Amino acid sequence: MSKKVRTAVFPVAGLGTRFLPATKAMPKEMLTVVDRPLIQYAVDEAREAGIEHFVFVTGRNKGVIEDHFDRQFELETTLKERGKTKALEELQADLPIAGQASFTRQQEPLGLGHAVWCARDIVGNEPFALLLPDMLIKATPGALKQMMKAYHQNSGNIIAVEEVDPNDVSSYGIVGRGAGEDEAFKIDQMVEKPTIKDAPSNLIISGRYILQPEIFELLGSHIKGAGGEIQITDAMQKLLKTQDFTGVKFDGKTFDCGSKIGFLTANVAYALDRDDIKGDFMSELLNILSAKK
Ligand code: UTP
């Protein structure tokens, strides 16, 4: 039987250079889609999938993420005094239970693989989930919950994948597809940011992983890959020699909120799904679009 996945790692130490100047003093992961920060969506998705411990790999300028997952007594008292009970309850429901969150620092942004390696002592010798908060996935049930189903059936390592326009493969980690169905197929290779010519498919790694702890040893060699960064994809490609990787083409859509277009379209898609604002938002959008014609 596969060992339970209890812990999720959220790397939030990147510089967010594609989103400057917004990310000069504010973490990219605190950018909001409608009224929730990206990191909150990722934590909600992990909690829905049964995760019990949330590990944040932070860096300089990221203290606000730690504050976001803490209580704010002055705000809570004011909401209470003003009778805003619903807002208060929602705020409290967003928080991890005391002791369920850990924070560690990646002192230098040496790449995603290095950020994950920084979590090794907190995670320990157990399988863990990895969620990149800037890859926002709109899915019901959430992408990680869909992956858990594949994990219980296949064990090993699980990766969420999604098809993209072949012209976009050079921006992502790409997998090669072996035997199996969309819900669970064998991955036979992985490559980070390939050229179109070298890409084994147009299936991108969508920022959700379930990984076995042996990945930490491989990440510990600190070998640099694409862009001069320590890449998780390179370590996974090595682990593929001794362990199985299963791809899950989940039911849902990814918004790459590290890019401006992904972030803006995510706001439109999420706003149009919100009962409290969708009517007004739709008419404002239509006004803007018809004025542009
Ligand atoms: P990205 O490569 O999208 O983030 O990493 P980035 O480097 O911050 O963004 P750009 O390319 O400069 O705009 C995906 C996730 O990994 C984290 C980021 O914070 C993001 O959540 N990350 C990346 C780290 O924690 N450490 C790193 O060294 C790099």
PDB file of C-alpha atoms and ligand atoms in Angstrom:
ATOM      1  CA  MET A   1       0.000   0.000   0.000  1.00  0.00           C
ATOM      2  CA  SER A   2       1.274   3.495  -0.809  1.00  0.00           C
ATOM      3  CA  LYS A   3       2.463   5.567   2.140  1.00  0.00           C
ATOM      4  CA  LYS A   4       0.121   8.463   3.025  1.00  0.00           C
ATOM      5  CA  VAL A   5       1.086  11.909   1.694  1.00  0.00           C
ATOM      6  CA  ARG A   6       0.790  14.180   4.739  1.00  0.00           C
ATOM      7  CA  THR A   7       3.047  17.092   3.837  1.00  0.00           C
ATOM      8  CA  ALA A   8       2.953  19.693   1.086  1.00  0.00           C
ATOM      9  CA  VAL A   9       5.828  21.979   0.115  1.00  0.00           C
ATOM     10  CA  PHE A  10       5.188  25.459  -1.304  1.00  0.00           C
ATOM     11  CA  PRO A  11       8.315  27.085  -2.787  1.00  0.00           C
ATOM     12  CA  VAL A  12       7.760  30.844  -2.545  1.00  0.00           C
ATOM     13  CA  ALA A  13      11.298  32.208  -2.617  1.00  0.00           C
ATOM     14  CA  GLY A  14      11.575  33.155  -6.320  1.00  0.00           C
ATOM     15  CA  LEU A  15      12.219  36.712  -7.451  1.00  0.00           C
ATOM     16  CA  GLY A  16       9.214  36.968  -9.774  1.00  0.00           C
ATOM     17  CA  THR A  17      11.185  38.950 -12.350  1.00  0.00           C
ATOM     18  CA  ARG A  18       8.488  38.527 -15.014  1.00  0.00           C
ATOM     19  CA  PHE A  19       6.118  40.548 -12.852  1.00  0.00           C
ATOM     20  CA  LEU A  20       8.237  43.563 -11.959  1.00  0.00           C
ATOM     21  CA  PRO A  21       7.644  46.158 -10.648  1.00  0.00           C
ATOM     22  CA  ALA A  22       4.644  44.566  -8.844  1.00  0.00           C
ATOM     23  CA  THR A  23       6.955  41.990  -7.258  1.00  0.00           C
ATOM     24  CA  LYS A  24       9.743  44.356  -6.216  1.00  0.00           C
ATOM     25  CA  ALA A  25       8.559  44.595  -2.603  1.00  0.00           C
ATOM     26  CA  MET A  26       5.585  42.207  -2.680  1.00  0.00           C
ATOM     27  CA  PRO A  27       5.889  38.438  -3.184  1.00  0.00           C
ATOM     28  CA  LYS A  28       4.464  37.138  -6.453  1.00  0.00           C
ATOM     29  CA  GLU A  29       2.564  34.536  -4.445  1.00  0.00           C
ATOM     30  CA  MET A  30       0.572  37.312  -2.737  1.00  0.00           C
ATOM     31  CA  LEU A  31      -0.830  38.649  -6.035  1.00  0.00           C
ATOM     32  CA  THR A  32      -4.600  38.328  -5.813  1.00  0.00           C
ATOM     33  CA  VAL A  33      -6.986  36.576  -8.125  1.00  0.00           C
ATOM     34  CA  VAL A  34     -10.290  38.344  -7.355  1.00  0.00           C
ATOM     35  CA  ASP A  35      -9.784  38.640  -3.573  1.00  0.00           C
ATOM     36  CA  ARG A  36      -7.556  35.714  -2.564  1.00  0.00           C
ATOM     37  CA  PRO A  37      -3.776  35.584  -2.828  1.00  0.00           C
ATOM     38  CA  LEU A  38      -2.313  32.883  -5.079  1.00  0.00           C
ATOM     39  CA  ILE A  39      -0.729  31.144  -2.091  1.00  0.00           C
ATOM     40  CA  GLN A  40      -4.140  30.810  -0.409  1.00  0.00           C
ATOM     41  CA  TYR A  41      -5.560  28.952  -3.449  1.00  0.00           C
ATOM     42  CA  ALA A  42      -2.613  26.516  -3.294  1.00  0.00           C
ATOM     43  CA  VAL A  43      -3.067  25.902   0.430  1.00  0.00           C
ATOM     44  CA  ASP A  44      -6.824  25.368  -0.058  1.00  0.00           C
ATOM     45  CA  GLU A  45      -6.114  22.839  -2.824  1.00  0.00           C
ATOM     46  CA  ALA A  46      -3.647  20.948  -0.598  1.00  0.00           C
ATOM     47  CA  ARG A  47      -6.040  20.905   2.337  1.00  0.00           C
ATOM     48  CA  GLU A  48      -8.844  19.552   0.120  1.00  0.00           C
ATOM     49  CA  ALA A  49      -6.477  16.714  -0.888  1.00  0.00           C
ATOM     50  CA  GLY A  50      -5.956  15.698   2.755  1.00  0.00           C
ATOM     51  CA  ILE A  51      -2.623  17.440   3.459  1.00  0.00           C
ATOM     52  CA  GLU A  52      -1.933  17.952   7.173  1.00  0.00           C
ATOM     53  CA  HIS A  53       1.347  19.870   7.190  1.00  0.00           C
ATOM     54  CA  PHE A  54       2.168  22.927   5.066  1.00  0.00           C
ATOM     55  CA  VAL A  55       5.836  23.768   4.478  1.00  0.00           C
ATOM     56  CA  PHE A  56       6.692  27.159   2.980  1.00  0.00           C
ATOM     57  CA  VAL A  57      10.150  27.774   1.549  1.00  0.00           C
ATOM     58  CA  THR A  58      10.441  31.541   1.758  1.00  0.00           C
ATOM     59  CA  GLY A  59      13.135  34.142   1.121  1.00  0.00           C
ATOM     60  CA  ARG A  60      13.853  37.825   1.599  1.00  0.00           C
ATOM     61  CA  ASN A  61      10.786  40.111   1.239  1.00  0.00           C
ATOM     62  CA  LYS A  62       8.470  37.157   1.834  1.00  0.00           C
ATOM     63  CA  GLY A  63       7.600  37.781   5.501  1.00  0.00           C
ATOM     64  CA  VAL A  64       4.114  38.879   4.506  1.00  0.00           C
ATOM     65  CA  ILE A  65       3.326  35.282   3.506  1.00  0.00           C
ATOM     66  CA  GLU A  66       4.020  34.165   7.064  1.00  0.00           C
ATOM     67  CA  ASP A  67       1.812  37.005   8.342  1.00  0.00           C
ATOM     68  CA  HIS A  68      -0.957  35.978   5.964  1.00  0.00           C
ATOM     69  CA  PHE A  69      -1.150  32.571   7.652  1.00  0.00           C
ATOM     70  CA  ASP A  70      -1.142  34.031  11.154  1.00  0.00           C
ATOM     71  CA  ARG A  71      -3.957  35.503  13.237  1.00  0.00           C
ATOM     72  CA  GLN A  72      -4.422  39.267  13.147  1.00  0.00           C
ATOM     73  CA  PHE A  73      -6.014  40.105  16.474  1.00  0.00           C
ATOM     74  CA  GLU A  74      -6.639  43.805  15.817  1.00  0.00           C
ATOM     75  CA  LEU A  75      -8.463  42.997  12.575  1.00  0.00           C
ATOM     76  CA  GLU A  76     -10.410  40.160  14.204  1.00  0.00           C
ATOM     77  CA  THR A  77     -11.529  42.405  17.082  1.00  0.00           C
ATOM     78  CA  THR A  78     -12.640  45.143  14.689  1.00  0.00           C
ATOM     79  CA  LEU A  79     -14.600  42.710  12.521  1.00  0.00           C
ATOM     80  CA  LYS A  80     -16.265  41.325  15.654  1.00  0.00           C
ATOM     81  CA  GLU A  81     -17.176  44.810  16.946  1.00  0.00           C
ATOM     82  CA  ARG A  82     -18.672  45.700  13.575  1.00  0.00           C
ATOM     83  CA  GLY A  83     -20.718  42.495  13.470  1.00  0.00           C
ATOM     84  CA  LYS A  84     -18.926  41.207  10.352  1.00  0.00           C
ATOM     85  CA  THR A  85     -19.187  37.616  11.567  1.00  0.00           C
ATOM     86  CA  LYS A  86     -19.111  35.990   8.131  1.00  0.00           C
ATOM     87  CA  ALA A  87     -15.882  37.760   7.088  1.00  0.00           C
ATOM     88  CA  LEU A  88     -14.326  36.821  10.430  1.00  0.00           C
ATOM     89  CA  GLU A  89     -15.297  33.151  10.101  1.00  0.00           C
ATOM     90  CA  GLU A  90     -13.938  33.033   6.541  1.00  0.00           C
ATOM     91  CA  LEU A  91     -10.611  34.517   7.634  1.00  0.00           C
ATOM     92  CA  GLN A  92     -10.265  31.992  10.431  1.00  0.00           C
ATOM     93  CA  ALA A  93     -11.158  29.075   8.148  1.00  0.00           C
ATOM     94  CA  ASP A  94      -8.298  30.019   5.794  1.00  0.00           C
ATOM     95  CA  LEU A  95      -5.632  29.468   8.468  1.00  0.00           C
ATOM     96  CA  PRO A  96      -3.714  26.255   9.030  1.00  0.00           C
ATOM     97  CA  ILE A  97      -4.327  24.889  12.534  1.00  0.00           C
ATOM     98  CA  ALA A  98      -1.580  25.920  15.002  1.00  0.00           C
ATOM     99  CA  GLY A  99       1.477  23.723  14.471  1.00  0.00           C
ATOM    100  CA  GLN A 100       0.443  22.663  10.961  1.00  0.00           C
ATOM    101  CA  ALA A 101       2.637  25.206   9.139  1.00  0.00           C
ATOM    102  CA  SER A 102       6.433  25.375   8.923  1.00  0.00           C
ATOM    103  CA  PHE A 103       8.571  28.050   7.346  1.00  0.00           C
ATOM    104  CA  THR A 104      12.147  27.717   6.179  1.00  0.00           C
ATOM    105  CA  ARG A 105      14.324  30.035   4.124  1.00  0.00           C
ATOM    106  CA  GLN A 106      16.069  29.563   0.841  1.00  0.00           C
ATOM    107  CA  GLN A 107      18.825  32.071   1.429  1.00  0.00           C
ATOM    108  CA  GLU A 108      19.604  32.480  -2.284  1.00  0.00           C
ATOM    109  CA  PRO A 109      17.139  31.927  -5.152  1.00  0.00           C
ATOM    110  CA  LEU A 110      19.215  29.234  -6.867  1.00  0.00           C
ATOM    111  CA  GLY A 111      16.225  27.628  -8.573  1.00  0.00           C
ATOM    112  CA  LEU A 112      13.102  25.611  -7.839  1.00  0.00           C
ATOM    113  CA  GLY A 113      15.069  22.383  -7.259  1.00  0.00           C
ATOM    114  CA  HIS A 114      17.194  24.107  -4.645  1.00  0.00           C
ATOM    115  CA  ALA A 115      14.094  25.559  -2.930  1.00  0.00           C
ATOM    116  CA  VAL A 116      12.591  22.062  -2.644  1.00  0.00           C
ATOM    117  CA  TRP A 117      15.889  20.701  -1.281  1.00  0.00           C
ATOM    118  CA  CYS A 118      15.698  23.357   1.490  1.00  0.00           C
ATOM    119  CA  ALA A 119      12.580  21.567   2.806  1.00  0.00           C
ATOM    120  CA  ARG A 120      14.305  18.170   3.178  1.00  0.00           C
ATOM    121  CA  ASP A 121      14.711  18.124   6.966  1.00  0.00           C
ATOM    122  CA  ILE A 122      11.148  19.254   7.607  1.00  0.00           C
ATOM    123  CA  VAL A 123       9.635  16.725   5.184  1.00  0.00           C
ATOM    124  CA  GLY A 124      11.857  13.825   6.351  1.00  0.00           C
ATOM    125  CA  ASN A 125      11.746  10.358   4.828  1.00  0.00           C
ATOM    126  CA  GLU A 126       8.188  10.506   3.490  1.00  0.00           C
ATOM    127  CA  PRO A 127       6.435  11.117   0.172  1.00  0.00           C
ATOM    128  CA  PHE A 128       5.286  14.723  -0.165  1.00  0.00           C
ATOM    129  CA  ALA A 129       3.239  16.968  -2.423  1.00  0.00           C
ATOM    130  CA  LEU A 130       4.806  19.933  -4.166  1.00  0.00           C
ATOM    131  CA  LEU A 131       2.634  22.822  -5.326  1.00  0.00           C
ATOM    132  CA  LEU A 132       3.868  25.872  -7.245  1.00  0.00           C
ATOM    133  CA  PRO A 133       1.498  28.627  -6.171  1.00  0.00           C
ATOM    134  CA  ASP A 134       1.963  30.719  -9.318  1.00  0.00           C
ATOM    135  CA  MET A 135       0.520  27.861 -11.375  1.00  0.00           C
ATOM    136  CA  LEU A 136      -3.120  28.331 -10.410  1.00  0.00           C
ATOM    137  CA  ILE A 137      -5.263  25.343 -11.343  1.00  0.00           C
ATOM    138  CA  LYS A 138      -9.006  25.750 -11.666  1.00  0.00           C
ATOM    139  CA  ALA A 139     -10.427  22.277 -11.198  1.00  0.00           C
ATOM    140  CA  THR A 140     -13.193  20.488  -9.283  1.00  0.00           C
ATOM    141  CA  PRO A 141     -12.109  18.451  -7.447  1.00  0.00           C
ATOM    142  CA  GLY A 142      -8.727  20.180  -7.168  1.00  0.00           C
ATOM    143  CA  ALA A 143      -5.787  18.907  -9.223  1.00  0.00           C
ATOM    144  CA  LEU A 144      -3.942  17.500  -6.192  1.00  0.00           C
ATOM    145  CA  LYS A 145      -7.015  15.543  -5.104  1.00  0.00           C
ATOM    146  CA  GLN A 146      -7.276  14.076  -8.616  1.00  0.00           C
ATOM    147  CA  MET A 147      -3.577  13.129  -8.384  1.00  0.00           C
ATOM    148  CA  MET A 148      -4.055  11.448  -4.991  1.00  0.00           C
ATOM    149  CA  LYS A 149      -6.418   8.983  -6.672  1.00  0.00           C
ATOM    150  CA  ALA A 150      -3.677   8.042  -9.161  1.00  0.00           C
ATOM    151  CA  TYR A 151      -1.151   7.867  -6.311  1.00  0.00           C
ATOM    152  CA  HIS A 152      -3.224   5.352  -4.351  1.00  0.00           C
ATOM    153  CA  GLN A 153      -3.519   3.184  -7.464  1.00  0.00           C
ATOM    154  CA  ASN A 154       0.079   3.460  -8.736  1.00  0.00           C
ATOM    155  CA  SER A 155       2.341   4.560  -5.813  1.00  0.00           C
ATOM    156  CA  GLY A 156       5.700   6.083  -6.843  1.00  0.00           C
ATOM    157  CA  ASN A 157       5.822   9.641  -8.159  1.00  0.00           C
ATOM    158  CA  ILE A 158       2.883  11.475  -9.739  1.00  0.00           C
ATOM    159  CA  ILE A 159       2.976  14.528 -11.986  1.00  0.00           C
ATOM    160  CA  ALA A 160       0.069  16.674 -13.193  1.00  0.00           C
ATOM    161  CA  VAL A 161       0.307  17.450 -16.891  1.00  0.00           C
ATOM    162  CA  GLU A 162      -1.611  19.580 -19.357  1.00  0.00           C
ATOM    163  CA  GLU A 163      -1.453  20.098 -23.120  1.00  0.00           C
ATOM    164  CA  VAL A 164      -0.222  23.455 -24.425  1.00  0.00           C
ATOM    165  CA  ASP A 165       0.275  24.974 -27.843  1.00  0.00           C
ATOM    166  CA  PRO A 166       3.498  23.336 -29.154  1.00  0.00           C
ATOM    167  CA  ASN A 167       4.994  26.836 -29.607  1.00  0.00           C
ATOM    168  CA  ASP A 168       4.932  27.315 -25.815  1.00  0.00           C
ATOM    169  CA  VAL A 169       6.873  24.197 -24.751  1.00  0.00           C
ATOM    170  CA  SER A 170      10.139  26.093 -24.267  1.00  0.00           C
ATOM    171  CA  SER A 171       8.674  27.873 -21.213  1.00  0.00           C
ATOM    172  CA  TYR A 172       7.937  24.698 -19.231  1.00  0.00           C
ATOM    173  CA  GLY A 173       9.083  21.276 -18.074  1.00  0.00           C
ATOM    174  CA  ILE A 174       7.838  18.705 -20.619  1.00  0.00           C
ATOM    175  CA  VAL A 175       7.148  14.977 -20.189  1.00  0.00           C
ATOM    176  CA  GLY A 176       7.348  12.120 -22.667  1.00  0.00           C
ATOM    177  CA  ARG A 177       4.203   9.988 -22.698  1.00  0.00           C
ATOM    178  CA  GLY A 178       4.410   6.195 -22.386  1.00  0.00           C
ATOM    179  CA  ALA A 179       1.638   3.603 -22.029  1.00  0.00           C
ATOM    180  CA  GLY A 180      -1.600   4.250 -20.152  1.00  0.00           C
ATOM    181  CA  GLU A 181      -4.728   6.379 -20.054  1.00  0.00           C
ATOM    182  CA  ASP A 182      -5.067  10.134 -19.480  1.00  0.00           C
ATOM    183  CA  GLU A 183      -5.900   9.523 -15.785  1.00  0.00           C
ATOM    184  CA  ALA A 184      -2.614   7.645 -15.254  1.00  0.00           C
ATOM    185  CA  PHE A 185       0.089   7.011 -17.872  1.00  0.00           C
ATOM    186  CA  LYS A 186       3.739   6.102 -17.631  1.00  0.00           C
ATOM    187  CA  ILE A 187       6.180   8.963 -18.060  1.00  0.00           C
ATOM    188  CA  ASP A 188       9.263   7.887 -19.997  1.00  0.00           C
ATOM    189  CA  GLN A 189      11.266  11.141 -19.959  1.00  0.00           C
ATOM    190  CA  MET A 190      11.276  14.682 -18.670  1.00  0.00           C
ATOM    191  CA  VAL A 191      13.070  17.746 -19.945  1.00  0.00           C
ATOM    192  CA  GLU A 192      13.096  21.343 -18.688  1.00  0.00           C
ATOM    193  CA  LYS A 193      12.383  24.135 -21.182  1.00  0.00           C
ATOM    194  CA  PRO A 194      13.234  22.221 -24.383  1.00  0.00           C
ATOM    195  CA  THR A 195      13.226  23.743 -27.851  1.00  0.00           C
ATOM    196  CA  ILE A 196      10.178  22.737 -29.949  1.00  0.00           C
ATOM    197  CA  LYS A 197      12.439  20.344 -31.865  1.00  0.00           C
ATOM    198  CA  ASP A 198      13.676  18.560 -28.719  1.00  0.00           C
ATOM    199  CA  ALA A 199      10.360  18.431 -26.845  1.00  0.00           C
ATOM    200  CA  PRO A 200       9.085  14.836 -26.422  1.00  0.00           C
ATOM    201  CA  SER A 201       5.444  16.084 -26.415  1.00  0.00           C
ATOM    202  CA  ASN A 202       3.375  19.197 -25.732  1.00  0.00           C
ATOM    203  CA  LEU A 203       2.463  17.984 -22.229  1.00  0.00           C
ATOM    204  CA  ILE A 204       3.693  20.473 -19.635  1.00  0.00           C
ATOM    205  CA  ILE A 205       4.396  19.766 -15.987  1.00  0.00           C
ATOM    206  CA  SER A 206       1.640  21.860 -14.446  1.00  0.00           C
ATOM    207  CA  GLY A 207       3.231  22.708 -11.103  1.00  0.00           C
ATOM    208  CA  ARG A 208       1.772  19.843  -9.029  1.00  0.00           C
ATOM    209  CA  TYR A 209       3.823  16.825  -7.981  1.00  0.00           C
ATOM    210  CA  ILE A 210       3.740  13.933  -5.535  1.00  0.00           C
ATOM    211  CA  LEU A 211       7.352  12.917  -4.961  1.00  0.00           C
ATOM    212  CA  GLN A 212       9.242  10.245  -3.065  1.00  0.00           C
ATOM    213  CA  PRO A 213      11.905  11.481  -0.596  1.00  0.00           C
ATOM    214  CA  GLU A 214      14.794  10.011  -2.661  1.00  0.00           C
ATOM    215  CA  ILE A 215      14.496  13.174  -4.777  1.00  0.00           C
ATOM    216  CA  PHE A 216      16.241  15.142  -1.990  1.00  0.00           C
ATOM    217  CA  GLU A 217      19.505  13.232  -2.377  1.00  0.00           C
ATOM    218  CA  LEU A 218      19.537  13.950  -6.120  1.00  0.00           C
ATOM    219  CA  LEU A 219      18.763  17.630  -5.544  1.00  0.00           C
ATOM    220  CA  GLY A 220      21.626  17.741  -3.038  1.00  0.00           C
ATOM    221  CA  SER A 221      24.181  17.447  -5.847  1.00  0.00           C
ATOM    222  CA  HIS A 222      23.253  21.060  -6.743  1.00  0.00           C
ATOM    223  CA  ILE A 223      23.826  20.611 -10.478  1.00  0.00           C
ATOM    224  CA  LYS A 224      22.647  23.612 -12.479  1.00  0.00           C
ATOM    225  CA  GLY A 225      20.400  23.158 -15.511  1.00  0.00           C
ATOM    226  CA  ALA A 226      18.281  25.355 -17.793  1.00  0.00           C
ATOM    227  CA  GLY A 227      18.705  29.079 -17.077  1.00  0.00           C
ATOM    228  CA  GLY A 228      21.651  28.379 -14.740  1.00  0.00           C
ATOM    229  CA  GLU A 229      19.178  27.260 -12.022  1.00  0.00           C
ATOM    230  CA  ILE A 230      18.970  24.017 -10.025  1.00  0.00           C
ATOM    231  CA  GLN A 231      15.952  22.398 -11.678  1.00  0.00           C
ATOM    232  CA  ILE A 232      13.574  19.877 -10.120  1.00  0.00           C
ATOM    233  CA  THR A 233      12.951  18.390 -13.600  1.00  0.00           C
ATOM    234  CA  ASP A 234      16.612  17.354 -13.932  1.00  0.00           C
ATOM    235  CA  ALA A 235      16.507  15.531 -10.572  1.00  0.00           C
ATOM    236  CA  MET A 236      13.222  13.831 -11.540  1.00  0.00           C
ATOM    237  CA  GLN A 237      14.722  12.690 -14.837  1.00  0.00           C
ATOM    238  CA  LYS A 238      17.508  10.990 -12.810  1.00  0.00           C
ATOM    239  CA  LEU A 239      15.037   9.440 -10.370  1.00  0.00           C
ATOM    240  CA  LEU A 240      13.158   8.018 -13.360  1.00  0.00           C
ATOM    241  CA  LYS A 241      15.988   5.488 -13.749  1.00  0.00           C
ATOM    242  CA  THR A 242      15.007   3.782 -10.466  1.00  0.00           C
ATOM    243  CA  GLN A 243      11.414   4.806  -9.756  1.00  0.00           C
ATOM    244  CA  ASP A 244       8.122   5.081 -11.635  1.00  0.00           C
ATOM    245  CA  PHE A 245       6.616   8.409 -12.613  1.00  0.00           C
ATOM    246  CA  THR A 246       2.932   8.509 -13.512  1.00  0.00           C
ATOM    247  CA  GLY A 247       1.406  11.398 -15.467  1.00  0.00           C
ATOM    248  CA  VAL A 248      -2.132  12.577 -14.713  1.00  0.00           C
ATOM    249  CA  LYS A 249      -3.882  14.661 -17.334  1.00  0.00           C
ATOM    250  CA  PHE A 250      -6.229  16.216 -14.826  1.00  0.00           C
ATOM    251  CA  ASP A 251      -9.658  17.628 -15.529  1.00  0.00           C
ATOM    252  CA  GLY A 252      -9.205  21.419 -15.192  1.00  0.00           C
ATOM    253  CA  LYS A 253      -7.245  24.381 -16.458  1.00  0.00           C
ATOM    254  CA  THR A 254      -3.940  25.933 -15.403  1.00  0.00           C
ATOM    255  CA  PHE A 255      -3.342  29.674 -15.342  1.00  0.00           C
ATOM    256  CA  ASP A 256       0.366  30.515 -15.284  1.00  0.00           C
ATOM    257  CA  CYS A 257       0.056  33.498 -12.967  1.00  0.00           C
ATOM    258  CA  GLY A 258       3.807  34.108 -13.141  1.00  0.00           C
ATOM    259  CA  SER A 259       3.032  35.578 -16.572  1.00  0.00           C
ATOM    260  CA  LYS A 260       0.921  38.682 -17.097  1.00  0.00           C
ATOM    261  CA  ILE A 261      -1.506  37.066 -19.548  1.00  0.00           C
ATOM    262  CA  GLY A 262      -2.033  34.034 -17.293  1.00  0.00           C
ATOM    263  CA  PHE A 263      -2.654  36.242 -14.283  1.00  0.00           C
ATOM    264  CA  LEU A 264      -5.098  38.542 -16.065  1.00  0.00           C
ATOM    265  CA  THR A 265      -7.088  35.693 -17.619  1.00  0.00           C
ATOM    266  CA  ALA A 266      -7.216  33.916 -14.247  1.00  0.00           C
ATOM    267  CA  ASN A 267      -8.851  36.991 -12.756  1.00  0.00           C
ATOM    268  CA  VAL A 268     -11.469  37.017 -15.511  1.00  0.00           C
ATOM    269  CA  ALA A 269     -12.173  33.270 -15.244  1.00  0.00           C
ATOM    270  CA  TYR A 270     -12.459  33.288 -11.435  1.00  0.00           C
ATOM    271  CA  ALA A 271     -14.527  36.490 -11.322  1.00  0.00           C
ATOM    272  CA  LEU A 272     -17.008  35.118 -13.863  1.00  0.00           C
ATOM    273  CA  ASP A 273     -17.481  32.124 -11.564  1.00  0.00           C
ATOM    274  CA  ARG A 274     -18.292  34.139  -8.471  1.00  0.00           C
ATOM    275  CA  ASP A 275     -22.008  34.480  -7.750  1.00  0.00           C
ATOM    276  CA  ASP A 276     -21.518  37.753  -5.848  1.00  0.00           C
ATOM    277  CA  ILE A 277     -19.853  39.667  -8.719  1.00  0.00           C
ATOM    278  CA  LYS A 278     -20.238  37.794 -12.012  1.00  0.00           C
ATOM    279  CA  GLY A 279     -23.295  39.755 -13.275  1.00  0.00           C
ATOM    280  CA  ASP A 280     -21.779  43.216 -12.760  1.00  0.00           C
ATOM    281  CA  PHE A 281     -18.340  42.100 -13.879  1.00  0.00           C
ATOM    282  CA  MET A 282     -19.667  40.592 -17.110  1.00  0.00           C
ATOM    283  CA  SER A 283     -21.500  43.801 -18.071  1.00  0.00           C
ATOM    284  CA  GLU A 284     -18.403  45.923 -17.316  1.00  0.00           C
ATOM    285  CA  LEU A 285     -16.274  43.568 -19.414  1.00  0.00           C
ATOM    286  CA  LEU A 286     -18.727  43.701 -22.313  1.00  0.00           C
ATOM    287  CA  ASN A 287     -18.741  47.520 -22.139  1.00  0.00           C
ATOM    288  CA  ILE A 288     -14.951  47.607 -22.338  1.00  0.00           C
ATOM    289  CA  LEU A 289     -14.864  45.104 -25.197  1.00  0.00           C
ATOM    290  CA  SER A 290     -17.517  46.866 -27.256  1.00  0.00           C
ATOM    291  CA  ALA A 291     -15.744  50.243 -26.769  1.00  0.00           C
ATOM    292  CA  LYS A 292     -12.574  48.605 -28.165  1.00  0.00           C
ATOM    293  CA  LYS A 293     -14.244  47.411 -31.383  1.00  0.00           C
TER     294      LYS A 293
HETATM  295  P1  UTP B   1       9.344  30.511 -11.197  1.00  0.00           P
HETATM  296  O1  UTP B   1      10.557  30.263 -11.992  1.00  0.00           O
HETATM  297  O2  UTP B   1       8.037  30.641 -11.879  1.00  0.00           O
HETATM  298  O3  UTP B   1       9.495  31.809 -10.266  1.00  0.00           O
HETATM  299  O4  UTP B   1       9.276  29.447 -10.041  1.00  0.00           O
HETATM  300  P2  UTP B   1      10.447  33.032 -10.275  1.00  0.00           P
HETATM  301  O5  UTP B   1      11.862  32.646 -10.506  1.00  0.00           O
HETATM  302  O6  UTP B   1      10.104  33.749  -9.018  1.00  0.00           O
HETATM  303  O7  UTP B   1       9.820  33.867 -11.474  1.00  0.00           O
HETATM  304  P3  UTP B   1      10.466  34.687 -12.691  1.00  0.00           P
HETATM  305  O8  UTP B   1      10.732  33.692 -13.767  1.00  0.00           O
HETATM  306  O9  UTP B   1      11.698  35.399 -12.177  1.00  0.00           O
HETATM  307  O10 UTP B   1       9.384  35.652 -13.047  1.00  0.00           O
HETATM  308  C1  UTP B   1       8.121  28.713  -9.666  1.00  0.00           C
HETATM  309  C2  UTP B   1       7.965  28.727  -8.153  1.00  0.00           C
HETATM  310  O11 UTP B   1       9.184  28.370  -7.517  1.00  0.00           O
HETATM  311  C3  UTP B   1       9.594  29.348  -6.590  1.00  0.00           C
HETATM  312  C4  UTP B   1       8.859  30.631  -7.005  1.00  0.00           C
HETATM  313  O12 UTP B   1       8.658  31.465  -5.867  1.00  0.00           O
HETATM  314  C5  UTP B   1       7.580  30.109  -7.597  1.00  0.00           C
HETATM  315  O13 UTP B   1       6.560  29.925  -6.632  1.00  0.00           O
HETATM  316  N1  UTP B   1      11.065  29.474  -6.618  1.00  0.00           N
HETATM  317  C6  UTP B   1      11.729  29.651  -7.789  1.00  0.00           C
HETATM  318  C7  UTP B   1      11.760  29.431  -5.424  1.00  0.00           C
HETATM  319  O14 UTP B   1      11.163  29.269  -4.331  1.00  0.00           O
HETATM  320  N2  UTP B   1      13.115  29.574  -5.449  1.00  0.00           N
HETATM  321  C8  UTP B   1      13.810  29.757  -6.596  1.00  0.00           C
HETATM  322  O15 UTP B   1      15.053  29.878  -6.536  1.00  0.00           O
HETATM  323  C9  UTP B   1      13.086  29.796  -7.799  1.00  0.00           C
END
